[in-house]
Tab-separated table of C-alpha atoms and ligand atoms in Angstrom:
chain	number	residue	atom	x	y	z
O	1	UNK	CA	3.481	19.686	-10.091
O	2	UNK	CA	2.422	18.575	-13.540
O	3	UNK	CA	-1.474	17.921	-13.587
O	4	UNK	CA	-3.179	15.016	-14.887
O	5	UNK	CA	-6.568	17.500	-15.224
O	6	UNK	CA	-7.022	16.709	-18.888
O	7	UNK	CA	-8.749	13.197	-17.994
O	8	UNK	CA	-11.458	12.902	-20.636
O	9	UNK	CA	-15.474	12.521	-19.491
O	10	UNK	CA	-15.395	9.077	-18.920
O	11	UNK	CA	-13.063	9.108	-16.594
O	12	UNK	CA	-15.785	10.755	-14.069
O	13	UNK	CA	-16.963	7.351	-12.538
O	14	UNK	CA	-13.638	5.967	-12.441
O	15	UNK	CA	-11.940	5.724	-8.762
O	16	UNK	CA	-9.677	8.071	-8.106
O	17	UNK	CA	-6.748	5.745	-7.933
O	18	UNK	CA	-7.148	5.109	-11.723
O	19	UNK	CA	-8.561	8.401	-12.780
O	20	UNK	CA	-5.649	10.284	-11.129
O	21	UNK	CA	-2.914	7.316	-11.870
O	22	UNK	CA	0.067	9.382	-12.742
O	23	UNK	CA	0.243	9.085	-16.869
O	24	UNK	CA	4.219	10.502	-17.146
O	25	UNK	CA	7.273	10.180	-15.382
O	26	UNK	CA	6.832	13.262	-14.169
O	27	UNK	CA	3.520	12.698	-12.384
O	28	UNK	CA	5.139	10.324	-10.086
O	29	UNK	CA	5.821	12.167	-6.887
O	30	UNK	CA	8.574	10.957	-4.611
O	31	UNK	CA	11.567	8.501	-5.364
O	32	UNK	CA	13.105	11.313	-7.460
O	33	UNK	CA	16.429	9.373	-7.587
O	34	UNK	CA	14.715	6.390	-9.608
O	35	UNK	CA	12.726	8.448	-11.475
O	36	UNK	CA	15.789	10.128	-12.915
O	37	UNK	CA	17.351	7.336	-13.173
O	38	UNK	CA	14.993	5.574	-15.310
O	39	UNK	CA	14.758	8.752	-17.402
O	40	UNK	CA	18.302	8.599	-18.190
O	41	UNK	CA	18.317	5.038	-18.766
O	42	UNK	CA	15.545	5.859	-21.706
O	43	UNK	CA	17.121	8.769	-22.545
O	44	UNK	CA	20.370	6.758	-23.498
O	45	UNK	CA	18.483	3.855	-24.799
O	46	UNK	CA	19.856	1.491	-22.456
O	47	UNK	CA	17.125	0.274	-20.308
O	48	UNK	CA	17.892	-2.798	-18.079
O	49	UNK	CA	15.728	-5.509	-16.493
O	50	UNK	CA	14.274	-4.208	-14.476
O	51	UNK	CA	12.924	-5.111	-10.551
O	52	UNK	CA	10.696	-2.444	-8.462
O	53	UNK	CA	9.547	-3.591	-5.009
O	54	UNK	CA	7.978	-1.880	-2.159
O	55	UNK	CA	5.098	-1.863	0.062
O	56	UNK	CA	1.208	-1.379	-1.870
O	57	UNK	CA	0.761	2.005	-3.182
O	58	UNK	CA	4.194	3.298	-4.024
O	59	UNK	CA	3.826	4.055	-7.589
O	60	UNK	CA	5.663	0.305	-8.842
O	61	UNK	CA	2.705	-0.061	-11.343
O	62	UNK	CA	2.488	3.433	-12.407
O	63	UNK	CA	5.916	4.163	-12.757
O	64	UNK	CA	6.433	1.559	-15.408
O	65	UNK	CA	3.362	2.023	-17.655
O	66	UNK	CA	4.600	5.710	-17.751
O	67	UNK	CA	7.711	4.410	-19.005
O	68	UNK	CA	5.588	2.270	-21.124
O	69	UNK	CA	3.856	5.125	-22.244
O	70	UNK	CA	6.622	7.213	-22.910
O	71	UNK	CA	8.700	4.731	-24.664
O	72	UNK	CA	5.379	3.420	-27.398
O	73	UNK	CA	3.231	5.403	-29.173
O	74	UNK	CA	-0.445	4.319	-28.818
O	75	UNK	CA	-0.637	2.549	-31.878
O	76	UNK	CA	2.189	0.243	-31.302
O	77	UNK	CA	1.750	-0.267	-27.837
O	78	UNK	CA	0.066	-3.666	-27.980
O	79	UNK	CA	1.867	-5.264	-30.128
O	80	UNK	CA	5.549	-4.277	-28.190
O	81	UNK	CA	4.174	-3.967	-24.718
O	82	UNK	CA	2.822	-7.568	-22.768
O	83	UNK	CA	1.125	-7.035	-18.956
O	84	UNK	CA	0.850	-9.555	-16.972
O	85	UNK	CA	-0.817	-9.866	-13.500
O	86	UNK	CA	-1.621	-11.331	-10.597
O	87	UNK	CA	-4.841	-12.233	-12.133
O	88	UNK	CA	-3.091	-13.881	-15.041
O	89	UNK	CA	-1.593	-17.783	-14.830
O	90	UNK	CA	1.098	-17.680	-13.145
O	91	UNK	CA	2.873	-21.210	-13.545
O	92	UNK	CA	5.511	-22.663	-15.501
O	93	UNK	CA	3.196	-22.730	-18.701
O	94	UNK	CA	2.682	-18.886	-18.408
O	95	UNK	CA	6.409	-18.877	-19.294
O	96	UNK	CA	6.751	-21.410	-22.098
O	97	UNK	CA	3.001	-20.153	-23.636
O	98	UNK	CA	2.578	-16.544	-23.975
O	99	UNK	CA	6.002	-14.651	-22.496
O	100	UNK	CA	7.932	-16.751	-24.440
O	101	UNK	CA	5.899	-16.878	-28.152
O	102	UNK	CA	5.509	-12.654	-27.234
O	103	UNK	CA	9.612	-12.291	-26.766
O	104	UNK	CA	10.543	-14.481	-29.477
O	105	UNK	CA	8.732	-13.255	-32.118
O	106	UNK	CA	10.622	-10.233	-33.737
O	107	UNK	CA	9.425	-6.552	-33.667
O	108	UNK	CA	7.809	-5.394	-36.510
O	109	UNK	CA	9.338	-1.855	-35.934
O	110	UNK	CA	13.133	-1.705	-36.670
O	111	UNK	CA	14.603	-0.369	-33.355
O	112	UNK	CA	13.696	-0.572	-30.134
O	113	UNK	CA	12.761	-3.752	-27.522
O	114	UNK	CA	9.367	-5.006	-26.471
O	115	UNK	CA	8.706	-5.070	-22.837
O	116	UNK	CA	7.127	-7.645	-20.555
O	117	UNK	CA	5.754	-6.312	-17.478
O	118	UNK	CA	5.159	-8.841	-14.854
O	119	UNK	CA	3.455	-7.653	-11.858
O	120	UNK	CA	2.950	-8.986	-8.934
O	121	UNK	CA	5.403	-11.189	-9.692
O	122	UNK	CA	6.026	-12.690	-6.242
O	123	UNK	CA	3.119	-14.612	-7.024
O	124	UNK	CA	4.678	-16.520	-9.583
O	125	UNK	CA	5.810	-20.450	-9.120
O	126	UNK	CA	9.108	-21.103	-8.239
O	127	UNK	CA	9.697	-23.691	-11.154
O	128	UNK	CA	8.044	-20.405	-13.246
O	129	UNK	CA	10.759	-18.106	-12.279
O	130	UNK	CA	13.518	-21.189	-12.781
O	131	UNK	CA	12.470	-21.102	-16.544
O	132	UNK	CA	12.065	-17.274	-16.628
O	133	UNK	CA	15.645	-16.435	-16.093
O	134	UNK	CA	16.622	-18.518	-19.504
O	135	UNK	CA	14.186	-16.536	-21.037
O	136	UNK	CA	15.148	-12.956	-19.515
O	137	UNK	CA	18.782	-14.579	-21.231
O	138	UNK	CA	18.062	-15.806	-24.508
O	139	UNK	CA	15.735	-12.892	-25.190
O	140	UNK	CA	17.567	-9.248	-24.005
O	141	UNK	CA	18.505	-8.692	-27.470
O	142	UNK	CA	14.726	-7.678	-28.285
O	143	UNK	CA	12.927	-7.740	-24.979
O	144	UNK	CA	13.076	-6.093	-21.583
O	145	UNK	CA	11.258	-7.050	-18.621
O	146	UNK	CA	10.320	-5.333	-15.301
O	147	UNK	CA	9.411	-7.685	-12.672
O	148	UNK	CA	7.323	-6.047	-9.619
O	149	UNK	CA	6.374	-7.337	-6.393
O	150	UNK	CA	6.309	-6.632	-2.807
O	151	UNK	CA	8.146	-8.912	-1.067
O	152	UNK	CA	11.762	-9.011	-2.790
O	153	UNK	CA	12.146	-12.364	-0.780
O	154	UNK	CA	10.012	-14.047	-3.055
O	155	UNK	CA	12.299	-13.534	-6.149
O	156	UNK	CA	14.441	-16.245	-6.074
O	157	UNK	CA	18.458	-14.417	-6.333
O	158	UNK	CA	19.036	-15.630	-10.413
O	159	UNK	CA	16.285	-13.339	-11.560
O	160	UNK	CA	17.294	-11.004	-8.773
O	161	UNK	CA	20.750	-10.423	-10.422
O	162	UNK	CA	19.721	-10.674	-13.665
O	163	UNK	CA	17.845	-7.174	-13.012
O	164	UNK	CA	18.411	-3.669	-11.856
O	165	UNK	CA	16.588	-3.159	-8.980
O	166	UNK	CA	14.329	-0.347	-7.054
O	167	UNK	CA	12.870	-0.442	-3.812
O	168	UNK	CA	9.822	1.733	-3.543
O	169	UNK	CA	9.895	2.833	0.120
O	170	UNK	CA	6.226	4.008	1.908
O	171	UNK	CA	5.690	8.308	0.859
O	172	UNK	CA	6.143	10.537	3.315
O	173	UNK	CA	3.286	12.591	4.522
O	174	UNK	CA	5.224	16.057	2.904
O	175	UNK	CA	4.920	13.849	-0.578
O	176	UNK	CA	1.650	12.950	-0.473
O	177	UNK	CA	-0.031	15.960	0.755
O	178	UNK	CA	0.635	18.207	-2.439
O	179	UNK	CA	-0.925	15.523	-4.464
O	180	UNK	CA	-3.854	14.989	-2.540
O	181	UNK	CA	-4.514	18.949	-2.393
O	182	UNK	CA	-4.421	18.286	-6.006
O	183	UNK	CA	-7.376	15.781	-6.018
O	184	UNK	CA	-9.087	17.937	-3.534
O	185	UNK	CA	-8.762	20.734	-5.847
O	186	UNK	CA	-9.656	19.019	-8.599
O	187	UNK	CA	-12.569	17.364	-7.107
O	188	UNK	CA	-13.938	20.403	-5.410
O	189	UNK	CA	-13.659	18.462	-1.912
O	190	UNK	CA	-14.645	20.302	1.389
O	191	UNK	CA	-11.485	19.047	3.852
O	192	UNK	CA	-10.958	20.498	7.404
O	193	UNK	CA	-6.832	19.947	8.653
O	194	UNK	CA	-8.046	17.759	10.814
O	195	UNK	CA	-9.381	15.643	8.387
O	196	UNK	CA	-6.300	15.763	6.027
O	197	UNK	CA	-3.951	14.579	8.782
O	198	UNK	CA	-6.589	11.744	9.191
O	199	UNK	CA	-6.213	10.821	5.396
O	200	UNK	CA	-2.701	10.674	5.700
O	201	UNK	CA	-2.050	8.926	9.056
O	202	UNK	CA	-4.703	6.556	8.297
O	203	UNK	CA	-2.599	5.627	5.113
O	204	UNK	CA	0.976	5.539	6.560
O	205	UNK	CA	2.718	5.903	3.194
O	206	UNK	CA	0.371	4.087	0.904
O	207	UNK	CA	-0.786	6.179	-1.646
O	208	UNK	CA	-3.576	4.373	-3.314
O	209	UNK	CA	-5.056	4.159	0.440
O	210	UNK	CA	-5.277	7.660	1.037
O	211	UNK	CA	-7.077	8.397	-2.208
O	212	UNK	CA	-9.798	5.646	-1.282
O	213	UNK	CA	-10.079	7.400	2.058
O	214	UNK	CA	-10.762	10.054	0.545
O	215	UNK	CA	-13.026	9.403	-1.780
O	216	UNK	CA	-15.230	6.971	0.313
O	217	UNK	CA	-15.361	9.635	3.357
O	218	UNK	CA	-15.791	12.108	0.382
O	219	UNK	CA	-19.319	9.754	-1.330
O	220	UNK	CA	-20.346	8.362	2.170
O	221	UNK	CA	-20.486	11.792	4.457
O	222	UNK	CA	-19.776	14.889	2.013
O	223	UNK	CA	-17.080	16.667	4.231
O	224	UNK	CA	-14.065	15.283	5.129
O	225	UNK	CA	-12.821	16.160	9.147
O	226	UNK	CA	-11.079	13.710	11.454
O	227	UNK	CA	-14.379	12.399	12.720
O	228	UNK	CA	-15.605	11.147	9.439
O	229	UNK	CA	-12.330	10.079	8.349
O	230	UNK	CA	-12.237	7.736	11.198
O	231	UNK	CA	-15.954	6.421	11.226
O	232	UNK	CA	-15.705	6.031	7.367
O	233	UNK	CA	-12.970	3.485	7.669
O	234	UNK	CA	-14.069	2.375	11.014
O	235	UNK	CA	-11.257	2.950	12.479
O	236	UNK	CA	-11.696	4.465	16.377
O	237	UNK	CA	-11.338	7.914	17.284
O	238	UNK	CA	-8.743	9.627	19.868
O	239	UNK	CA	-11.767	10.203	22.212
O	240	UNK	CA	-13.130	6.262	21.837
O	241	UNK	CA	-9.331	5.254	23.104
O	242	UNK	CA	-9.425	7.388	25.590
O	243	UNK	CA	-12.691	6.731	27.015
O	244	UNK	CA	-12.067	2.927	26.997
O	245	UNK	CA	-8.713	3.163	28.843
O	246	UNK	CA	-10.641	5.400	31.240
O	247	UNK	CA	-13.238	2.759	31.561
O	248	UNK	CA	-10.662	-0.560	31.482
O	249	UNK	CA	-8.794	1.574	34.582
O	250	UNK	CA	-11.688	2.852	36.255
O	251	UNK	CA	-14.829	0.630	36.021
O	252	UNK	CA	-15.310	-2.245	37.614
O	253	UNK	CA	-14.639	-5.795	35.120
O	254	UNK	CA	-18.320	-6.092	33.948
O	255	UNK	CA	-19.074	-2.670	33.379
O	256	UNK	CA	-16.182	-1.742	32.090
O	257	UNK	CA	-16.480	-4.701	29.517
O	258	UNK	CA	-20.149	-4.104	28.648
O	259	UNK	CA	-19.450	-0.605	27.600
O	260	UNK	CA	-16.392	-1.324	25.788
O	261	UNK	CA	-18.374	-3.812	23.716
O	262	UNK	CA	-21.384	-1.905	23.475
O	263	UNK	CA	-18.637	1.062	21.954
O	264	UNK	CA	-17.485	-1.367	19.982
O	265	UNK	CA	-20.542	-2.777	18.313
O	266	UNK	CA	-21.824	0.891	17.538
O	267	UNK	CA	-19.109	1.574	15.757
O	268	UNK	CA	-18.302	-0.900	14.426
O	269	UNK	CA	-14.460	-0.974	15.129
O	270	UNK	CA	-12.004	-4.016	14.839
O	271	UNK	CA	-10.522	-5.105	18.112
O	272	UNK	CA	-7.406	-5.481	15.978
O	273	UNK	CA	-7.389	-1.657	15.645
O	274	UNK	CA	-8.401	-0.873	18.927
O	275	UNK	CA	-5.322	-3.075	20.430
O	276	UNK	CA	-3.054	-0.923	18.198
O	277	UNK	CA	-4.080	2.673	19.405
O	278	UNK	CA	-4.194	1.538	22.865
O	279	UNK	CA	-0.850	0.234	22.503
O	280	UNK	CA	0.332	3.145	20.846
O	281	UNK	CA	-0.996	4.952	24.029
O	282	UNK	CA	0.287	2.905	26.708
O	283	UNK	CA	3.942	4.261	25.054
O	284	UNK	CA	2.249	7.962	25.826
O	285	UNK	CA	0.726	8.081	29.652
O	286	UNK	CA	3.627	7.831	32.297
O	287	UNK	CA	3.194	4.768	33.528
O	288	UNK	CA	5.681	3.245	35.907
O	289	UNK	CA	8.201	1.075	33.886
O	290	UNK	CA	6.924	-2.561	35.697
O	291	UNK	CA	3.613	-1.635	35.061
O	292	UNK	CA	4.280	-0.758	31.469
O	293	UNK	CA	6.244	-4.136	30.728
O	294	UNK	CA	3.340	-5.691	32.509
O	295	UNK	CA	0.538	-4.172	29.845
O	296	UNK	CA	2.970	-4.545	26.777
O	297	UNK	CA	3.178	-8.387	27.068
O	298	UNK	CA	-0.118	-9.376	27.712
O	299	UNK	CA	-1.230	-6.791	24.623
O	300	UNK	CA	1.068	-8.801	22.699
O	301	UNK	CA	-0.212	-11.747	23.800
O	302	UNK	CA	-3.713	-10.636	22.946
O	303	UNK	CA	-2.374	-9.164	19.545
O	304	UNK	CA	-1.080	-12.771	18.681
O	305	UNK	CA	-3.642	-14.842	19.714
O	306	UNK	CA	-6.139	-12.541	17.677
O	307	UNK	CA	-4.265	-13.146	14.358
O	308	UNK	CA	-4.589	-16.346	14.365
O	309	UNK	CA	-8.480	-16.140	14.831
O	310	UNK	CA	-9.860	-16.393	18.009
O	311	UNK	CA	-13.081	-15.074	19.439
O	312	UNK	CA	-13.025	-11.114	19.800
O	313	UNK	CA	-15.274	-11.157	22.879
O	314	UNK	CA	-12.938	-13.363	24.917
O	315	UNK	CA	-9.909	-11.395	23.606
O	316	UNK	CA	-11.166	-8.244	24.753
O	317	UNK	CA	-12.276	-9.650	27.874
O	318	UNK	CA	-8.655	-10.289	28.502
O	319	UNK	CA	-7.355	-7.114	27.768
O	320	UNK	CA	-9.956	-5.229	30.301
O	321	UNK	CA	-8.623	-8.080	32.813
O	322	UNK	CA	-5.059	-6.891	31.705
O	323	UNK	CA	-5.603	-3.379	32.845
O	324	UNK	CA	-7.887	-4.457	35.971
O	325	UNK	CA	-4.905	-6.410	36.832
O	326	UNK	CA	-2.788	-3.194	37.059
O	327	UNK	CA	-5.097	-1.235	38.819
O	328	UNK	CA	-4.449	-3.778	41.951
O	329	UNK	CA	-0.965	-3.893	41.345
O	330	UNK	CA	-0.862	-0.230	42.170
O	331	UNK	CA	-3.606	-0.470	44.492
O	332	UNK	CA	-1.933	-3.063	46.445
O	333	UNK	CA	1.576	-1.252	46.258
O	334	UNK	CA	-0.005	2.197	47.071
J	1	LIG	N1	4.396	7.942	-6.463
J	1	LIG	C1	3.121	8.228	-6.737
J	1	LIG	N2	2.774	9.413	-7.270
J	1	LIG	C2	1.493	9.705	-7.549
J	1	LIG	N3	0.464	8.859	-7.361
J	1	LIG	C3	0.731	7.659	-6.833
J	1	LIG	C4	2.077	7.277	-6.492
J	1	LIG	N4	2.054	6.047	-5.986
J	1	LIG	C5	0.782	5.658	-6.011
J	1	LIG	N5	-0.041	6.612	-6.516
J	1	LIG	C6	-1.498	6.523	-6.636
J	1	LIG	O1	-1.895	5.250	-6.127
J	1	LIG	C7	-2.450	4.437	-7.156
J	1	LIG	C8	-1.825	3.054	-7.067
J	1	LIG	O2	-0.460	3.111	-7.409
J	1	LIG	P1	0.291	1.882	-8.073
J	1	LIG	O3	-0.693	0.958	-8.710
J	1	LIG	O4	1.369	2.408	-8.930
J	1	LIG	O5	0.887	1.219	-6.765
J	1	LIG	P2	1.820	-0.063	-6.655
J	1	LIG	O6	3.103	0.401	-6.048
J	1	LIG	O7	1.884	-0.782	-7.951
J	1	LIG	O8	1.044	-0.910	-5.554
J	1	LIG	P3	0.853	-2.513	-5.452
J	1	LIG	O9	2.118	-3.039	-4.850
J	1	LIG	O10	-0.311	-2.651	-4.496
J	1	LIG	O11	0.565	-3.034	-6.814
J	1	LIG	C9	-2.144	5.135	-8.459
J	1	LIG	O12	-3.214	4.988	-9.346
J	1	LIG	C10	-1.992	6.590	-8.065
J	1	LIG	O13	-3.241	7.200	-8.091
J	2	LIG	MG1	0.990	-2.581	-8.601
């Protein structure tokens, strides 16, 4: 893999995710198929509109300031290439003001186009993106843009079609490991297995997640295992799960409650995350199929009634009642 170790000084107090942000095509790991795609596209000289979505983390952003990169020299960079973010305006006037006055004016160098990045763009106004698409139109002679977002569904179709588009799909724990081992490398990091599987489970795909993980677990505790992993992002360990089925199962409604919350307090963990691994579980022990259907509802009962902001305490009390309820189901048919 091509290494990004020739980050000057500076860069030392930078986060991770910008100090090891891919700077060339070829940094990018994964999506091989757009990457070459987009290579030949430059390579040719015939670079579309373009439209990457995906879930957070992918490489979107990264992917097209390498192309960026590649495509200006330093010196000519601001004047041909215009970001835009979700931090930037991002109504109708954005359009008329600044895209427009940057994609009408003509380039100062002979050949080439400008290009208008807009990330984030599923942010943007739906009368915004109405007067985008005459712009993308009157403009393509001398400008290119790349629209990015996450949801695709926010793109209303006429911009859609008026692009080439990428979806950036979650990486795969094979894709991100290499890269991580070359932050860990790089950053002298002491990493059990365990702790490395944490990093990437924890992430599921997202990229500039795992790199925080590992850098916060990496600042906050000096060695990186499983165990630190999970307490750094407060999310609850394989044992904790396992102890408060035991207890929900086992213990009688008030103790088994008190020590759940007492667990819970200590560490600090998010009921949220709590209802996930124990529902991840429930799929795992061999339950018999009624009782199963049984727990799965009422989880998902609890699960939806937490999103939309009740009390935690009264939540989890109904989950412990969920699984006392079992217990006397099986009691009473045993
Ligand atoms: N494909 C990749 N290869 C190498 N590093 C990556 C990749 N994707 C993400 N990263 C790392 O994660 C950081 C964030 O990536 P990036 O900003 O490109 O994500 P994004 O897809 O634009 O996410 P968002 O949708 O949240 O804006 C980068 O700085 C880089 O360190
Ligand atoms: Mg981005």
């Amino acid at each position: 893999m091509a290494s990004t170790s020739k980050t000057p000084l500076q860069a030392r107090n930078l986060p991770w995710v910008e100090k090891y942000r891919p700077q060339k095509l070829d940094d990018l790991i994964s999506h091989q198929d757009i990457l070459s795609t987009i290579q030949k596209f430059i390579n040719e000289d015939r670079l579309p509109h373009l439209l990457f979505y995906g879930p957070p983390g992918t490489g979107k952003t990264s992917t097209i300031l390498a192309c960026a990169k590649q495509l200006y020299k330093d010196k000519e960079f601001n004047s041909m290439v215009l970001e835009l973010n979700a931090s930037d305006d991002r109504g109708i006037d954005v359009v008329r003001g600044p895209i427009l006055s940057f994609a009408s004016t003509r380039t100062i160098f002979k050949k080439g186009f400008k290009l208008v990045i807009l990330d984030e763009a599923d942010a943007m106004t739906q009368d915004a993106q109405n007067a985008l698409r005459r712009v993308i139109e009157k403009f393509t002679e001398n400008t290119r843009f790349c629209l990015i977002c996450n949801y695709l569904s926010k793109i209303i179709p006429a911009l859609q079609s008026r692009c080439t588009r990428f979806r950036f799909g979650p990486l795969s724990q094979a894709q991100m490991i290499p890269r991580l081992e070359h932050v860990i490398q790089q950053e002298n990091i002491d990493i059990t297995p365990d702790g490395m599987k944490a990093v990437v489970t924890l992430s599921a795909g997202d990229m500039r997640r795992s790199l925080n993980i590992l850098q916060s677990t990496t600042m906050a505790y000096g060695k990186v295992t499983e165990e630190t992993v999970y307490t750094c992002t407060g999310h609850p360990l394989r044992s904790d799960i396992a102890n408060i089925l035991d207890w929900a199962l086992n213990k009688d409604f008030t103790t088994a409650y008190n020590q759940i919350l007492q667990l819970k307090t200590l560490k600090g963990l998010a009921l949220h995350d709590i209802l996930t691994e124990v529902h991840l579980l429930i799929h795992r022990v061999d339950f018999p199929p009624k009782i199963r259907i049984n727990l799965l509802v009422k989880l998902a009962d609890i699960e939806y009634r937490l999103a939309s902001g009740t009390s935690e305490k009264i939540q989890l009390s109904s989950m412990v009642a969920a699984f006392q309820a079992v217990r006397d189901i099986v009691a009473s048919d045993g």
